[in-house]
Amino acid sequence: MRVALFVFLLFTLAAPSSIAKSPPSTSPPGVALVLAGGGARGLAHVGFLKALEESNIRISSIAGTSMGALMAGLYACGYSAEQLDSLTSGMNWTELFSSAPEPGMTLLPDRIRGRQDLINLGLRGLTPTLPGSAVSNMRIGFLLSGMTGPAQVLKGFDFDSLGLPLRVVSSDLLSRDRIIFSQGELYKYQLASMAIPGIFPPFIHDSLMLVDGGVFDNMPVDVAEKAWPDLPVLAVNVGSANPTEFPDAPSLLTVFGLTFNALSTRVNDYYHREPQWLFTPDLHNSAVWSFDMTDSLIAWGYNQGMAWIAENPDLPTGGQQREGWHPPDFAVRNILFSGNDNVSMRAIDRWMPLTRGDTLNTWIAMDAAERLYASGLFSMIRMSMLPADDPDQCDLAFTVTEKDPGTLGFGLSYNNDFGLDARFTLEHKNSYNRGIKTLVNTGGGNNYAFLELSSFTNTRHTNRYFSVTGSIYQIKGNEPDGSGSNPLRIWTDHSVSLTMGRPFSWYGIVEFATEWKGRSYVNGNTTEAFPLLTATYMTDTRTDPTTFSQGTRFFLKAGWCPQRNYNHGSVQWDVTSVHNLRFAFLSGASMWGSLLWGDNYQWEESRLTASRGIPGHRWNSLPSRERVAGSIFASRKVLGPMFLEVKGAATYDFDSIDQYKDGEIHWGAGLSCGVNIPGGTARLGPGWNENGNTRWTFSYGSDYSFGPGR
C-alpha cells in the first residue's frame, strides 16, 4: 500500500527510538501553539512548523482543530516538521480517502465476481440502507493509529504525557457544544475533530456524536489559554477565505463549503479570543479539498512563515532542534476484536496475518488492518495499539462494523444488436456466520431469461476456496445446426458445478471443477447432458478486471468429458495486455479463442459468446464451433470520464478441428466515443467490416454482461 510505504520511508528519516521528556531548562517559557482547521489548507501548518523549527522558536504546548488537530497530534507525539513534510508531500490522497479495498490485497476470485450495477443498496432484512457518508476516513484512521499508537503505548493516554502537552477540539451534534479532549486514544479524537458533517462519518463516542471541531471553534485560542495560562498563545489561521469574486458556476462542493463556512463563522464568534500572535498565511483562495496543491500549500506556509517570524522578534526562542521520532517495534501480546456479532472468529482468522508473539510496528499494524478489510466482511475497521504489562509488548485491538448482511443490486446493459439486458442480484455476505458469500442472480433480455445461484467460501490463510454454482437459462434464437440451416428454436440450458480453487498470489488462481451441463429443447423429448472436468489457470494484474485498465490478464481453461458416447475435449484462452503510453494514451492487445474436438453434442458451443465485439459486425453474429481471434485498441481520455477509442479485431472460424484449413477470416475496425459511468461503459461509434459495410453501434454496460452467461 502506498500510504504504508510513505510512512515506512518517513520513519527511516528519524534517529531516536523513544520519547523523552525535555530536561529542566532555565529558558523562558515558550508559546502555546494553536493550529486552526481548514481541510487541505491545513497543510500549510507543516510549512509553518518547519519555519518555527529553523527559527529556534520554543513551542511548549500545542492545540488544534480539524486538520490542525491532525498535525498537532502528530507533532505532539514527537514527529518533526521534516517528517510531516515527507509524509504529506508523497501522500496519495485519493487512495487515502477511498473505501475500496486494496486490489493487491483482494483475492482474484472476489475481484472477478465483482459486478457493476446502476443501483447497489445494502439490506438489513428487507430494508434498504444508504451510505453514512460521502467519503471514508477509515484509512486516515489506520494512518493516525499506526503513527500515534506507539507513543501512547509508551507514555499512556494522558495527552500531557506526550512530547508536547496537547488539546484536541471537536463538536457534539447532540449537546450542541464544543468538546475538548485531553486524554484517551488520540487518533480517535483526531478523526472526530476532522469529521466534516456530510463528508466524513461522525464519530460516536459514548453518548456523543462528534463532528468537525470547526463547527463550533475552528481556532481554539481560549482552550490553550485555559489549559496553559502561563504561556502566551501563537495561533495559525488557515480557515477558508471568503471568495473575492462571485463564482460564475458554483459547484455542489462550492455551495456546501460556503454554507458550512457561513454557519460555523457565526457560532465560532462565541468562542473567539485574540491570541498574542496571529499568523494568517495567504493561501491564494485554495479550497478545503485542494489536496493536489500539497507542495504549494506547504511552501506558502514555510516562506510566508519565515518572513512573518522575522517581523516578530519578540517570539520566545530556545527551542530544541527536532530530529524526529522512530517508533520502536513491539511484540504482539493479544489480538482483540469487538463488534463482530455475526462474523465468526473462524472467518476472521482466515484474513488475520498476525498471531501472538509476532513483531508489531506501524507498518505491520496498518498492513494487518488493510488485509482484514480486504476480506469484504466489514464496512469499517478501527485499529488501536494498547499498552501491555511488558513495555516491549502491546495489544492490537480491532473494532469492526459488520457489513449489512445483504445487498440488492440492479444492473442494466444495452447493445443495439442484442437489446436490453436487466438483472437483479441479491447477495448475502456471511452465510452460516462463516464468511461464506451467497449470490442469487436473475434477469433477462431480448428472448432470454436466467437464474443463477452460487455460494463460495471467502478465505486467505487456508490458501484454498470452494464454490458451488447452478444456473438455468431459457433462450429463443436462431441456432446453427451444422448442416447449413439456422432454425429458430427455444431451449433451456442448465448446469451445476463444484469448484476447488487455490490462489497462488493476490493476482493468480488455479481452479479444478466438476460440472454437469445439459440442454433441453421445447417440444423435445429428451434432455442431453454430460459431465465435464475442467482445470483453469488465470492471472490478472489489472486494477479493474471489468474495464481496460493497465495490467495483464492470462486465462486458460481446459475441459474433458469422460462420457463414453460423447467423449470430447475443449480448450479456451484469453490473453490481454494493457499499457499506458505517452501523452495519456492507453493501448492494449488481446488474443482469445475456443477449440472443441471429439464426439461432442451438436449444440455444444455452437455459438460463441466471447465478450468482445468485432467492429462492423453484428454483436456475436458470427456462429462458429472453433475460433481463434485477436484485437488491438488504443484510447485516450479527453474530458473527465470521457474517452476516444480506435479498435481493430479479426477472427479465424471453422466448423471442426479436422477442417481447420477450410476456415473463414472476418475482421473489422472502428472508432468510438465512450464514457465510464455507473453500471459500466457507454460507447457510440461506426465500424467497418471486411466487406466494406459500415455499421454504427451503441452499447451501454460492461462487455461481459451482454448475452446469456454475461
XYZ file of C-alpha atoms in Angstrom:
710
model
C 0.000 0.000 0.000
C 1.346 3.404 -0.987
C 0.363 5.095 2.292
C 2.158 2.448 4.317
C 5.241 2.799 2.134
C 5.285 6.559 2.690
C 5.007 6.029 6.436
C 7.814 3.470 6.327
C 10.067 5.863 4.430
C 9.068 8.648 6.772
C 10.165 6.706 9.817
C 13.562 5.889 8.341
C 14.405 9.574 8.490
C 14.249 9.536 12.263
C 17.046 8.877 14.745
C 15.854 8.423 18.374
C 13.788 5.357 19.270
C 11.903 6.670 22.279
C 10.074 9.740 23.511
C 11.886 11.555 26.242
C 10.713 14.487 28.304
C 12.729 17.624 27.887
C 15.292 18.161 30.671
C 14.751 21.045 33.075
C 15.617 24.329 31.411
C 16.160 27.861 32.594
C 14.972 29.208 29.249
C 11.899 31.450 29.302
C 8.604 29.674 28.676
C 7.730 29.177 25.050
C 4.414 29.556 23.281
C 1.211 27.566 23.239
C 0.761 26.878 19.538
C -2.812 26.744 18.180
C -3.403 25.238 14.730
C -6.745 26.027 13.101
C -8.747 23.791 10.792
C -9.083 24.320 7.077
C -9.067 20.993 5.245
C -6.281 20.836 2.683
C -5.378 24.422 3.596
C -4.169 22.996 6.909
C -1.187 21.514 5.078
C 0.306 24.995 5.386
C 0.813 24.119 9.077
C 3.606 21.762 8.004
C 5.498 24.585 6.326
C 4.996 26.910 9.294
C 6.232 24.260 11.734
C 9.377 23.952 9.609
C 9.830 27.726 9.822
C 9.401 27.672 13.610
C 11.974 24.900 13.992
C 14.532 26.619 11.748
C 13.998 29.893 13.641
C 14.519 28.132 17.002
C 11.095 29.261 18.289
C 10.257 27.480 21.553
C 6.958 25.534 21.475
C 5.846 24.369 24.921
C 2.344 23.044 24.162
C 0.024 22.643 21.204
C -3.714 22.540 20.436
C -5.658 22.073 17.235
C -8.941 21.666 15.418
C -9.693 19.509 12.362
C -6.598 19.361 10.115
C -4.891 21.404 12.823
C -5.681 18.600 15.294
C -4.183 16.036 12.930
C -0.924 17.966 12.622
C -0.858 18.967 16.296
C -1.329 15.377 17.443
C 1.486 14.030 15.270
C 3.792 16.879 16.302
C 2.989 16.287 19.996
C 3.972 12.621 19.587
C 7.476 13.662 18.546
C 7.467 13.708 14.748
C 9.437 16.560 13.241
C 8.172 19.047 10.679
C 10.521 17.469 8.145
C 8.908 14.084 8.724
C 5.426 15.573 8.317
C 6.598 17.196 5.088
C 7.839 13.835 3.772
C 4.569 12.163 4.730
C 2.153 14.703 3.237
C 4.158 15.517 0.108
C 4.184 11.893 -1.017
C 0.634 11.086 0.045
C -1.858 9.598 -2.408
C -4.863 11.489 -1.067
C -7.321 9.822 -3.448
C -6.348 6.413 -2.091
C -6.350 7.672 1.494
C -9.994 8.809 1.213
C -11.110 5.749 -0.792
C -13.281 2.999 0.675
C -12.316 0.448 -1.998
C -10.200 -2.472 -0.751
C -6.607 -2.560 -1.949
C -6.587 -4.500 -5.264
C -3.330 -6.162 -4.263
C -4.942 -7.499 -1.081
C -8.231 -8.663 -2.589
C -8.154 -12.205 -3.874
C -8.649 -12.508 -7.610
C -11.830 -14.628 -7.340
C -13.517 -11.839 -5.391
C -12.490 -9.238 -7.959
C -13.779 -11.438 -10.784
C -17.100 -11.915 -9.044
C -17.470 -8.173 -8.621
C -20.178 -6.549 -10.667
C -21.138 -3.115 -11.902
C -24.693 -2.122 -11.095
C -26.636 1.048 -11.621
C -28.025 0.748 -8.103
C -26.468 -1.163 -5.224
C -28.116 -0.894 -1.804
C -27.370 -2.580 1.481
C -30.132 -4.698 3.011
C -30.921 -5.208 6.685
C -33.624 -7.790 6.458
C -35.813 -6.332 3.719
C -34.965 -2.699 4.489
C -32.574 -0.913 2.068
C -29.835 1.223 3.640
C -27.937 4.235 2.332
C -24.230 5.135 2.843
C -23.456 7.011 6.047
C -21.030 9.469 4.443
C -19.675 10.629 1.115
C -16.014 9.858 1.913
C -14.430 7.207 4.110
C -11.974 8.170 6.870
C -11.048 4.552 7.632
C -7.581 4.688 6.045
C -6.867 8.007 7.746
C -7.677 6.148 10.954
C -5.201 3.380 10.065
C -2.533 6.010 9.401
C -3.139 8.041 12.573
C -3.495 4.991 14.808
C -0.287 3.493 13.433
C 1.617 6.733 13.985
C 0.235 7.846 17.367
C -0.397 4.396 18.896
C 3.255 3.585 19.698
C 3.659 6.896 21.535
C 0.638 6.153 23.720
C 1.776 2.586 24.343
C 4.970 4.056 25.814
C 3.556 7.160 27.535
C -0.094 6.385 28.288
C -3.332 8.064 27.328
C -2.858 11.411 29.087
C -2.130 13.993 26.389
C 0.047 15.921 28.857
C 2.469 12.961 28.983
C 3.327 13.225 25.266
C 6.390 15.032 23.935
C 4.279 18.201 23.985
C 1.102 18.708 26.056
C -1.845 18.568 23.662
C -5.527 19.522 23.373
C -7.919 18.449 20.600
C -11.262 20.120 19.890
C -14.383 18.529 18.403
C -18.114 19.348 18.222
C -21.010 17.294 19.602
C -24.165 17.437 17.484
C -26.394 16.145 20.282
C -25.405 18.531 23.094
C -24.606 21.233 20.519
C -21.466 22.109 22.396
C -17.705 22.142 21.966
C -15.845 19.124 23.357
C -12.199 19.366 24.451
C -10.135 16.186 24.734
C -7.034 15.900 26.911
C -6.826 12.129 27.313
C -7.844 8.915 25.563
C -6.908 7.302 22.269
C -5.541 10.247 20.346
C -6.285 9.041 16.826
C -10.000 8.689 17.580
C -10.295 12.308 18.629
C -8.239 13.437 15.663
C -10.780 11.686 13.432
C -13.638 13.256 15.393
C -12.092 16.711 15.098
C -11.860 16.491 11.287
C -15.213 14.762 10.584
C -16.779 17.373 8.294
C -20.572 16.794 8.513
C -21.955 15.011 5.461
C -18.471 14.366 4.069
C -16.875 12.129 6.717
C -18.856 9.866 9.061
C -19.494 11.263 12.568
C -17.505 9.687 15.376
C -19.698 8.042 18.022
C -18.140 8.185 21.494
C -20.247 7.152 24.495
C -23.296 9.450 24.231
C -21.577 11.914 21.908
C -21.963 12.275 18.138
C -18.754 14.087 17.259
C -18.076 16.052 14.089
C -15.556 18.611 12.892
C -14.370 20.911 15.675
C -14.552 23.827 13.267
C -18.344 23.766 13.521
C -18.069 25.470 16.926
C -14.430 26.522 17.361
C -12.039 26.422 14.433
C -9.189 28.234 16.208
C -9.296 27.270 19.923
C -7.248 30.087 21.425
C -9.226 30.122 24.680
C -8.671 26.365 25.063
C -4.901 26.982 25.091
C -5.286 29.923 27.470
C -7.239 27.834 29.980
C -5.021 24.750 29.683
C -1.716 26.637 29.921
C -2.425 30.047 31.499
C 1.286 30.890 31.887
C 2.021 30.562 28.165
C 1.384 33.204 25.506
C -0.596 31.924 22.512
C 0.597 31.821 18.906
C -2.270 30.919 16.564
C -2.173 29.944 12.884
C -5.366 30.701 10.978
C -5.805 28.708 7.747
C -9.603 28.796 7.667
C -11.361 29.123 4.325
C -11.062 32.576 2.845
C -14.191 34.377 1.731
C -14.460 34.435 -2.086
C -13.117 37.615 -3.635
C -15.231 37.136 -6.744
C -18.739 35.842 -7.240
C -18.482 32.239 -8.534
C -19.854 32.026 -12.072
C -20.894 28.374 -11.869
C -20.793 27.274 -8.225
C -20.475 23.513 -7.852
C -22.033 21.352 -5.158
C -18.761 21.411 -3.211
C -18.520 25.187 -3.551
C -22.036 25.739 -2.235
C -21.509 23.267 0.613
C -18.211 24.892 1.565
C -19.685 28.409 1.580
C -22.702 27.245 3.596
C -20.564 25.434 6.159
C -18.245 28.436 6.441
C -21.111 30.915 6.852
C -22.887 28.947 9.581
C -19.769 27.966 11.515
C -18.416 31.519 11.446
C -21.435 32.725 13.421
C -21.002 30.025 16.063
C -17.216 30.485 16.196
C -17.657 34.119 17.224
C -18.885 32.911 20.646
C -15.557 31.238 21.456
C -13.304 33.696 19.640
C -10.293 35.068 21.533
C -7.422 37.106 20.169
C -4.004 35.439 20.611
C -0.766 37.261 21.447
C 0.496 36.426 17.961
C -1.611 35.551 14.910
C -0.195 34.214 11.639
C -2.617 34.146 8.697
C -0.864 32.953 5.524
C -2.101 33.918 2.077
C -3.132 30.574 0.572
C -4.382 32.126 -2.663
C -8.046 31.166 -2.204
C -7.212 27.454 -2.269
C -10.173 25.267 -1.358
C -10.510 22.919 1.596
C -10.314 19.933 -0.795
C -7.255 21.181 -2.763
C -5.038 18.254 -1.762
C -3.497 18.309 -5.227
C -1.789 21.549 -4.117
C 0.058 19.931 -1.201
C 3.541 21.092 -2.181
C 2.378 24.668 -2.824
C 0.468 24.883 0.462
C 3.496 23.653 2.438
C 5.772 26.086 0.575
C 3.441 29.029 1.254
C 3.316 28.145 4.948
C 7.113 27.948 5.113
C 8.085 31.001 3.037
C 5.481 33.326 4.496
C 6.155 31.883 7.957
C 9.858 32.705 7.759
C 9.045 36.261 6.722
C 6.436 36.644 9.479
C 8.797 35.317 12.176
C 11.415 37.831 11.085
C 8.832 40.581 11.619
C 8.098 39.367 15.163
C 11.443 39.300 17.022
C 9.681 39.094 20.407
C 8.745 35.463 19.854
C 10.384 33.284 22.567
C 13.356 31.288 21.315
C 15.381 28.450 22.772
C 13.507 25.557 21.210
C 15.317 22.261 20.814
C 16.082 21.092 17.286
C 13.873 18.131 16.451
C 15.482 15.133 14.860
C 12.194 13.269 14.599
C 10.986 10.068 16.186
C 11.235 6.443 15.150
C 8.596 4.295 16.891
C 10.065 1.050 18.238
C 8.943 -2.490 17.447
C 6.700 -4.353 19.882
C 5.745 -7.979 20.340
C 2.055 -8.807 19.996
C 0.627 -9.957 23.331
C -3.029 -10.303 22.306
C -5.197 -9.573 19.262
C -8.626 -8.368 20.362
C -11.879 -7.944 18.401
C -15.159 -6.219 19.178
C -18.257 -5.525 17.100
C -18.216 -8.875 15.294
C -21.620 -10.081 16.480
C -22.346 -12.275 13.453
C -18.984 -12.836 11.768
C -17.245 -15.736 13.487
C -13.617 -15.693 14.528
C -13.085 -18.603 12.144
C -13.923 -16.307 9.230
C -11.716 -13.530 10.631
C -8.736 -15.808 11.264
C -8.572 -16.595 7.551
C -7.560 -12.981 6.918
C -5.535 -12.040 10.001
C -1.790 -12.277 9.205
C -0.662 -11.793 12.831
C -0.620 -14.020 15.880
C 0.654 -13.737 19.440
C 4.381 -13.133 19.684
C 4.743 -11.612 16.207
C 6.652 -8.371 15.719
C 4.412 -5.307 15.502
C 5.196 -1.820 14.288
C 3.357 0.942 12.484
C 3.702 -0.565 9.007
C 2.777 -4.099 10.089
C -0.289 -2.879 12.018
C -1.574 -0.879 9.036
C -0.975 -3.827 6.729
C -2.943 -6.155 9.033
C -5.877 -3.737 9.090
C -5.856 -3.451 5.288
C -5.834 -7.223 4.849
C -8.728 -7.604 7.268
C -10.717 -5.003 5.321
C -9.943 -6.805 2.059
C -11.982 -9.762 3.356
C -15.134 -7.839 2.452
C -16.750 -8.742 5.778
C -16.655 -5.264 7.305
C -17.693 -1.771 6.247
C -15.485 -0.059 8.829
C -12.455 -1.084 10.872
C -10.815 0.877 13.676
C -7.398 -0.240 14.873
C -5.808 0.510 18.243
C -2.424 -0.252 19.779
C -2.814 -0.691 23.540
C -0.151 -0.954 26.275
C 0.665 -4.271 27.947
C 2.393 -5.076 31.250
C 5.711 -5.516 29.479
C 6.952 -2.296 27.783
C 8.223 -4.386 24.877
C 4.741 -5.768 24.221
C 1.392 -4.339 23.210
C -2.128 -5.473 22.366
C -3.593 -4.931 18.915
C -7.337 -4.224 19.102
C -9.810 -4.040 16.222
C -13.278 -2.531 16.479
C -15.242 -3.649 13.432
C -18.552 -2.681 11.867
C -20.059 -5.599 10.027
C -21.360 -5.004 6.549
C -25.090 -5.155 6.034
C -25.952 -8.862 5.788
C -27.188 -8.480 2.235
C -27.049 -6.212 -0.777
C -29.500 -5.693 -3.609
C -28.126 -4.676 -6.981
C -29.866 -3.653 -10.180
C -27.829 -3.810 -13.366
C -28.636 -2.703 -16.880
C -26.824 -3.246 -20.180
C -27.802 -2.327 -23.709
C -26.431 -3.093 -27.163
C -28.079 -2.118 -30.425
C -27.825 -5.709 -31.730
C -28.546 -7.669 -28.595
C -31.028 -5.296 -26.941
C -31.608 -4.643 -23.266
C -30.190 -6.860 -20.529
C -31.500 -6.316 -16.995
C -30.513 -8.206 -13.877
C -31.192 -8.253 -10.148
C -28.533 -9.521 -7.773
C -29.161 -10.489 -4.178
C -26.004 -11.161 -2.180
C -25.593 -12.450 1.355
C -22.058 -11.839 2.612
C -21.943 -14.006 5.735
C -23.943 -17.199 5.283
C -23.864 -19.511 8.322
C -21.739 -16.853 10.099
C -18.678 -18.291 8.388
C -17.936 -15.551 5.874
C -19.482 -17.621 3.072
C -20.909 -15.480 0.276
C -24.129 -16.451 -1.461
C -25.352 -14.867 -4.704
C -28.708 -15.052 -6.439
C -28.752 -13.536 -9.929
C -31.863 -13.274 -12.046
C -32.950 -11.255 -15.042
C -33.184 -11.412 -18.774
C -33.166 -9.588 -22.058
C -34.139 -9.991 -25.674
C -35.645 -13.506 -25.885
C -33.911 -14.966 -22.861
C -34.224 -15.214 -19.084
C -31.865 -16.637 -16.489
C -31.429 -17.632 -12.871
C -28.045 -18.209 -11.240
C -27.200 -19.327 -7.726
C -23.714 -19.583 -6.264
C -22.071 -19.910 -2.897
C -18.364 -19.696 -2.159
C -16.015 -19.501 0.787
C -14.024 -16.372 1.466
C -10.544 -17.349 2.560
C -6.920 -16.354 2.592
C -4.826 -18.235 5.139
C -6.003 -21.727 4.152
C -4.903 -20.926 0.578
C -7.943 -22.581 -0.977
C -11.607 -21.883 -1.539
C -14.677 -23.802 -2.658
C -17.715 -22.753 -4.656
C -20.991 -24.336 -5.733
C -22.814 -22.848 -8.717
C -26.018 -23.646 -10.559
C -27.710 -21.858 -13.467
C -30.757 -22.093 -15.738
C -31.184 -20.139 -18.977
C -34.137 -20.189 -21.336
C -33.309 -18.801 -24.756
C -35.165 -18.212 -28.002
C -32.955 -17.738 -31.028
C -31.600 -18.955 -34.326
C -29.212 -21.810 -33.736
C -26.917 -23.214 -36.463
C -27.332 -26.977 -36.702
C -24.142 -27.821 -38.601
C -25.979 -28.600 -41.874
C -26.111 -25.040 -43.133
C -29.560 -24.185 -41.754
C -30.230 -21.761 -38.930
C -33.680 -22.560 -37.490
C -35.481 -20.574 -34.801
C -35.620 -22.668 -31.644
C -36.366 -22.383 -27.934
C -34.147 -24.235 -25.497
C -33.137 -24.381 -21.854
C -29.519 -24.641 -20.745
C -28.778 -25.794 -17.206
C -25.599 -26.527 -15.334
C -24.238 -27.214 -11.877
C -20.603 -27.207 -10.772
C -18.395 -27.781 -7.751
C -15.085 -25.900 -7.802
C -11.973 -26.025 -5.665
C -9.503 -23.212 -6.188
C -6.085 -22.262 -4.909
C -4.815 -18.665 -5.116
C -1.044 -18.628 -5.615
C -0.867 -14.833 -5.220
C -3.257 -11.922 -4.945
C -3.340 -11.898 -8.743
C -3.443 -15.586 -9.688
C -5.581 -18.697 -9.210
C -5.775 -22.327 -10.240
C -9.227 -23.930 -10.242
C -10.428 -27.521 -10.647
C -14.117 -28.134 -11.238
C -16.617 -30.923 -11.766
C -19.562 -29.786 -13.861
C -22.771 -31.213 -15.226
C -24.094 -29.399 -18.298
C -27.270 -30.078 -20.206
C -29.767 -28.766 -22.713
C -33.410 -29.462 -23.433
C -35.495 -28.086 -26.307
C -39.100 -27.006 -26.199
C -41.186 -29.752 -27.823
C -38.177 -32.065 -27.478
C -38.482 -35.488 -25.907
C -35.132 -35.753 -24.121
C -32.548 -33.756 -22.257
C -28.977 -34.070 -23.475
C -26.452 -33.750 -20.676
C -22.866 -34.665 -19.963
C -20.273 -34.425 -17.156
C -17.248 -32.191 -17.586
C -13.961 -31.998 -15.722
C -12.148 -28.666 -16.077
C -8.895 -27.056 -14.984
C -8.377 -23.293 -15.106
C -5.258 -21.182 -14.743
C -5.609 -17.422 -14.514
C -3.610 -14.342 -13.617
C -4.930 -10.803 -13.794
C -2.919 -7.816 -12.610
C -5.364 -5.189 -13.839
C -6.712 -2.900 -11.136
C -10.243 -3.302 -12.517
C -10.902 -6.591 -14.347
C -14.159 -5.241 -15.819
C -12.524 -2.458 -17.852
C -9.431 -1.861 -19.977
C -7.209 -0.876 -17.081
C -3.432 -1.211 -17.063
C -2.144 -4.726 -16.471
C -2.110 -8.225 -17.942
C -4.710 -10.997 -17.998
C -3.892 -14.611 -18.844
C -6.738 -17.129 -18.849
C -6.519 -20.767 -19.912
C -9.266 -23.342 -19.360
C -9.210 -26.978 -20.453
C -12.161 -29.356 -20.201
C -12.704 -33.063 -20.761
C -15.939 -35.040 -20.935
C -15.444 -38.700 -19.856
C -18.888 -39.809 -21.099
C -18.436 -42.915 -23.266
C -20.563 -41.989 -26.293
C -19.712 -38.281 -26.201
C -16.101 -38.252 -25.109
C -14.627 -34.895 -26.090
C -12.321 -32.098 -25.010
C -12.198 -28.313 -25.150
C -9.770 -25.500 -24.525
C -10.381 -21.753 -24.127
C -7.898 -18.949 -23.736
C -7.912 -15.209 -23.273
C -4.724 -13.136 -23.091
C -4.907 -9.354 -22.712
C -2.131 -6.848 -22.093
C -2.880 -3.160 -21.483
C -0.240 -0.444 -21.097
C -0.053 3.294 -20.566
C 1.698 5.206 -23.340
C 2.936 8.756 -23.659
C 0.502 11.645 -23.951
C -2.129 9.897 -21.777
C -2.777 7.132 -24.315
C -3.832 3.653 -23.225
C -3.236 0.759 -25.592
C -3.716 -2.977 -25.500
C -3.739 -6.223 -27.438
C -5.827 -9.342 -26.920
C -5.856 -12.921 -28.172
C -8.767 -15.207 -27.409
C -10.474 -18.251 -28.747
C -12.059 -21.643 -28.179
C -11.427 -25.089 -29.669
C -13.621 -28.183 -29.330
C -12.857 -31.699 -30.534
C -14.190 -35.234 -30.180
C -17.685 -36.741 -30.044
C -19.455 -33.751 -28.585
C -23.111 -32.818 -28.875
C -24.047 -30.788 -31.942
C -25.407 -27.923 -29.882
C -22.387 -27.573 -27.613
C -20.524 -24.292 -28.166
C -22.442 -23.854 -31.422
C -22.437 -20.087 -30.973
C -19.514 -18.493 -29.218
C -20.328 -15.584 -26.932
C -16.885 -14.117 -26.388
C -17.148 -10.833 -24.522
C -15.769 -8.779 -27.386
C -17.478 -7.254 -30.350
C -15.947 -7.004 -33.814
C -16.411 -3.516 -35.275
C -18.635 -3.549 -38.351
C -20.344 -6.839 -37.440
C -23.489 -7.576 -35.509
C -22.771 -8.394 -31.891
C -21.989 -12.112 -31.538
C -23.396 -12.686 -35.035
C -20.568 -14.918 -36.251
C -21.547 -18.509 -35.341
C -18.650 -20.892 -35.101
C -17.672 -24.045 -33.230
C -13.969 -23.211 -33.418
C -12.445 -19.752 -33.184
C -9.068 -18.078 -32.953
C -9.263 -14.294 -32.579
C -7.291 -11.196 -31.730
C -7.706 -7.446 -31.378
C -5.794 -4.260 -30.712
C -7.021 -0.946 -29.390
C -5.857 2.483 -28.308
C -7.785 5.035 -26.249
C -7.255 8.417 -24.670
C -9.197 10.314 -22.035
C -10.435 13.648 -23.342
C -12.590 15.101 -20.562
C -13.142 13.585 -17.136
C -14.596 10.079 -17.621
C -14.923 10.519 -21.414
C -12.536 8.863 -23.862
C -11.933 8.237 -27.560
C -11.067 4.752 -28.780
C -9.903 3.094 -32.003
C -10.107 -0.678 -32.293
C -9.406 -3.468 -34.775
C -10.316 -7.157 -34.439
C -10.189 -10.311 -36.543
C -11.281 -13.949 -36.193
C -10.500 -17.198 -37.941
C -13.516 -19.505 -37.701
C -14.005 -23.111 -38.815
C -16.562 -25.856 -38.204
C -14.426 -28.598 -36.672
C -10.866 -29.239 -35.608
C -10.171 -31.508 -38.608
C -11.399 -28.820 -41.020
C -9.118 -26.068 -39.771
C -7.851 -25.391 -43.316
C -11.359 -24.547 -44.521
C -11.946 -21.640 -42.153
C -13.069 -18.075 -42.820
C -11.457 -14.815 -41.789
C -13.621 -11.981 -40.515
C -12.279 -8.625 -39.483
C -13.411 -5.151 -38.616
C -12.160 -1.769 -37.451
C -13.965 1.059 -35.756
C -13.927 4.324 -33.857
C -15.959 5.121 -30.783
C -16.526 7.794 -28.186
C -17.151 6.468 -24.701
C -17.784 7.459 -21.126
C -17.283 5.494 -17.910
C -20.401 5.876 -15.785
C -22.076 3.852 -13.018
C -23.172 0.476 -14.298
C -20.487 0.172 -16.955
C -19.192 1.937 -20.035
C -21.223 3.570 -22.808
C -19.803 3.637 -26.357
C -21.027 5.039 -29.662
C -19.228 4.852 -32.991
C -19.018 3.459 -36.528
C -17.309 0.257 -37.615
C -16.267 -1.195 -40.985
C -16.003 -4.899 -41.826
C -14.122 -6.862 -44.492
C -16.945 -6.320 -46.982
C -16.704 -2.556 -46.719
C -20.010 -2.268 -44.874
C -20.438 0.433 -42.254
C -22.332 -0.238 -39.066
C -22.967 2.143 -36.180
C -23.087 0.600 -32.740
C -24.230 1.933 -29.413
C -23.567 -0.082 -26.285
C -24.026 0.561 -22.607
C -22.867 -1.704 -19.815
C -19.916 -3.939 -19.167
C -18.842 -6.058 -22.131
C -19.039 -9.232 -20.080
C -22.716 -8.600 -19.280
C -24.041 -8.884 -22.844
C -25.965 -12.033 -23.590
C -26.527 -15.323 -21.812
C -23.716 -16.105 -19.412
C -22.748 -12.423 -19.365
